[in-house]
Amino acid sequence: MSKSTPVNGNLIGILGGIILSTDSVFIRLMSIDNSWMIVMLRGLFMWGLNNCA
C-alpha cells in the first residue's frame, strides 16, 4: 500500500465530485427518460474514465 498525503486525498475527493456532477449534467442534457439507460451510461462513463487514467 502506498502512502498518500491528506492533500492528495482531498484533491482526489474534489475531482471525483466534479466528475460525478458533470456526469449527471450531461445525462440530464440528453433528456433520457429511462432510468436503466442512465445507469448504463453512467457505468460506461466511469469505466471509460478508469481506463483512460
Coordinates of N, CA and C in Angstrom, one line a residue:
M1 N 0.8 -1.2 0.0 CA 0.0 0.0 0.0 C 0.9 1.3 0.0
S2 N 0.5 2.2 -0.8 CA 1.4 3.4 -0.9 C 0.8 4.5 0.0
K3 N 1.7 5.3 0.5 CA 1.3 6.4 1.4 C 0.7 7.6 0.5
S4 N -0.3 8.2 1.0 CA -0.7 9.4 0.3 C -1.0 10.5 1.4
T5 N -0.6 11.7 1.0 CA -0.8 12.8 2.0 C -2.3 13.2 2.0
P6 N -2.7 13.8 3.1 CA -4.1 14.3 3.2 C -4.5 15.2 2.0
V7 N -3.6 16.0 1.5 CA -3.9 16.9 0.4 C -4.2 16.1 -0.8
N8 N -3.5 15.1 -1.1 CA -3.7 14.2 -2.2 C -5.1 13.6 -2.1
G9 N -5.5 13.1 -0.9 CA -6.8 12.5 -0.7 C -7.9 13.5 -0.9
N10 N -7.7 14.8 -0.5 CA -8.7 15.8 -0.6 C -8.9 16.2 -2.1
L11 N -7.8 16.3 -2.8 CA -7.9 16.6 -4.2 C -8.6 15.5 -5.0
I12 N -8.3 14.2 -4.7 CA -9.0 13.1 -5.4 C -10.5 13.2 -5.1
G13 N -10.8 13.5 -3.8 CA -12.2 13.6 -3.5 C -12.9 14.7 -4.2
I14 N -12.3 15.9 -4.3 CA -12.8 17.0 -5.1 C -13.0 16.7 -6.5
L15 N -12.0 16.1 -7.1 CA -12.0 15.7 -8.5 C -13.1 14.7 -8.8
G16 N -13.3 13.7 -7.9 CA -14.4 12.7 -8.0 C -15.8 13.4 -8.0
G17 N -15.9 14.4 -7.1 CA -17.2 15.1 -7.0 C -17.5 15.9 -8.3
I18 N -16.4 16.5 -8.8 CA -16.6 17.3 -10.1 C -17.0 16.3 -11.2
I19 N -16.4 15.2 -11.3 CA -16.7 14.2 -12.3 C -18.1 13.7 -12.2
L20 N -18.6 13.4 -11.0 CA -19.9 13.0 -10.8 C -20.9 14.1 -11.1
S21 N -20.6 15.3 -10.8 CA -21.5 16.4 -11.1 C -21.7 16.6 -12.6
T22 N -20.5 16.7 -13.3 CA -20.6 16.9 -14.8 C -21.3 15.7 -15.5
D23 N -21.1 14.5 -14.9 CA -21.7 13.3 -15.5 C -23.2 13.4 -15.4
S24 N -23.7 13.8 -14.3 CA -25.2 13.9 -14.2 C -25.7 15.1 -15.0
V25 N -25.0 16.2 -15.2 CA -25.4 17.3 -16.0 C -25.5 16.8 -17.5
F26 N -24.5 16.1 -18.0 CA -24.6 15.6 -19.4 C -25.7 14.7 -19.6
I27 N -26.0 13.8 -18.6 CA -27.1 12.9 -18.8 C -28.4 13.6 -18.8
R28 N -28.6 14.6 -17.9 CA -29.8 15.4 -17.9 C -30.0 16.2 -19.2
L29 N -28.9 16.7 -19.8 CA -29.0 17.4 -21.0 C -29.4 16.5 -22.2
M30 N -29.1 15.2 -22.1 CA -29.6 14.3 -23.1 C -31.0 13.9 -23.0
S31 N -31.7 14.4 -21.9 CA -33.1 14.1 -21.6 C -33.5 12.7 -21.9
I32 N -32.9 11.8 -21.1 CA -33.2 10.4 -21.2 C -34.2 10.1 -20.1
D33 N -35.3 9.5 -20.5 CA -36.4 9.2 -19.5 C -36.2 7.8 -18.9
N34 N -35.5 6.9 -19.5 CA -35.4 5.5 -19.0 C -34.2 5.5 -18.0
S35 N -34.6 5.2 -16.7 CA -33.6 5.2 -15.6 C -32.5 4.1 -15.8
W36 N -32.8 3.0 -16.4 CA -31.8 2.0 -16.7 C -30.8 2.4 -17.7
M37 N -31.2 3.2 -18.7 CA -30.3 3.8 -19.7 C -29.3 4.7 -19.0
I38 N -29.9 5.5 -18.0 CA -29.0 6.5 -17.3 C -27.9 5.7 -16.5
V39 N -28.4 4.6 -15.9 CA -27.4 3.7 -15.1 C -26.4 3.2 -16.0
M40 N -26.7 2.7 -17.2 CA -25.8 2.1 -18.1 C -24.8 3.2 -18.7
L41 N -25.3 4.4 -19.0 CA -24.5 5.5 -19.5 C -23.5 5.9 -18.4
R42 N -24.0 6.0 -17.1 CA -23.1 6.4 -16.1 C -22.0 5.3 -15.9
G43 N -22.3 4.1 -16.0 CA -21.4 3.0 -15.8 C -20.3 3.1 -17.0
L44 N -20.8 3.3 -18.2 CA -19.8 3.4 -19.3 C -18.9 4.6 -19.1
F45 N -19.5 5.7 -18.6 CA -18.7 6.9 -18.4 C -17.6 6.7 -17.4
M46 N -18.0 6.1 -16.3 CA -17.0 5.8 -15.2 C -16.0 4.8 -15.7
W47 N -16.4 3.7 -16.4 CA -15.5 2.7 -17.0 C -14.5 3.4 -17.9
G48 N -15.0 4.3 -18.8 CA -14.1 5.0 -19.7 C -13.1 5.9 -19.0
L49 N -13.5 6.5 -17.9 CA -12.6 7.4 -17.1 C -11.5 6.5 -16.4
N50 N -11.9 5.4 -15.9 CA -11.0 4.5 -15.2 C -10.0 3.9 -16.2
N51 N -10.4 3.6 -17.4 CA -9.5 3.0 -18.4 C -8.5 4.1 -19.0
C52 N -8.9 5.3 -19.0 CA -8.1 6.4 -19.6 C -7.0 6.8 -18.6
A53 N -7.3 6.7 -17.3 CA -6.3 7.2 -16.3 C -5.2 6.2 -16.0

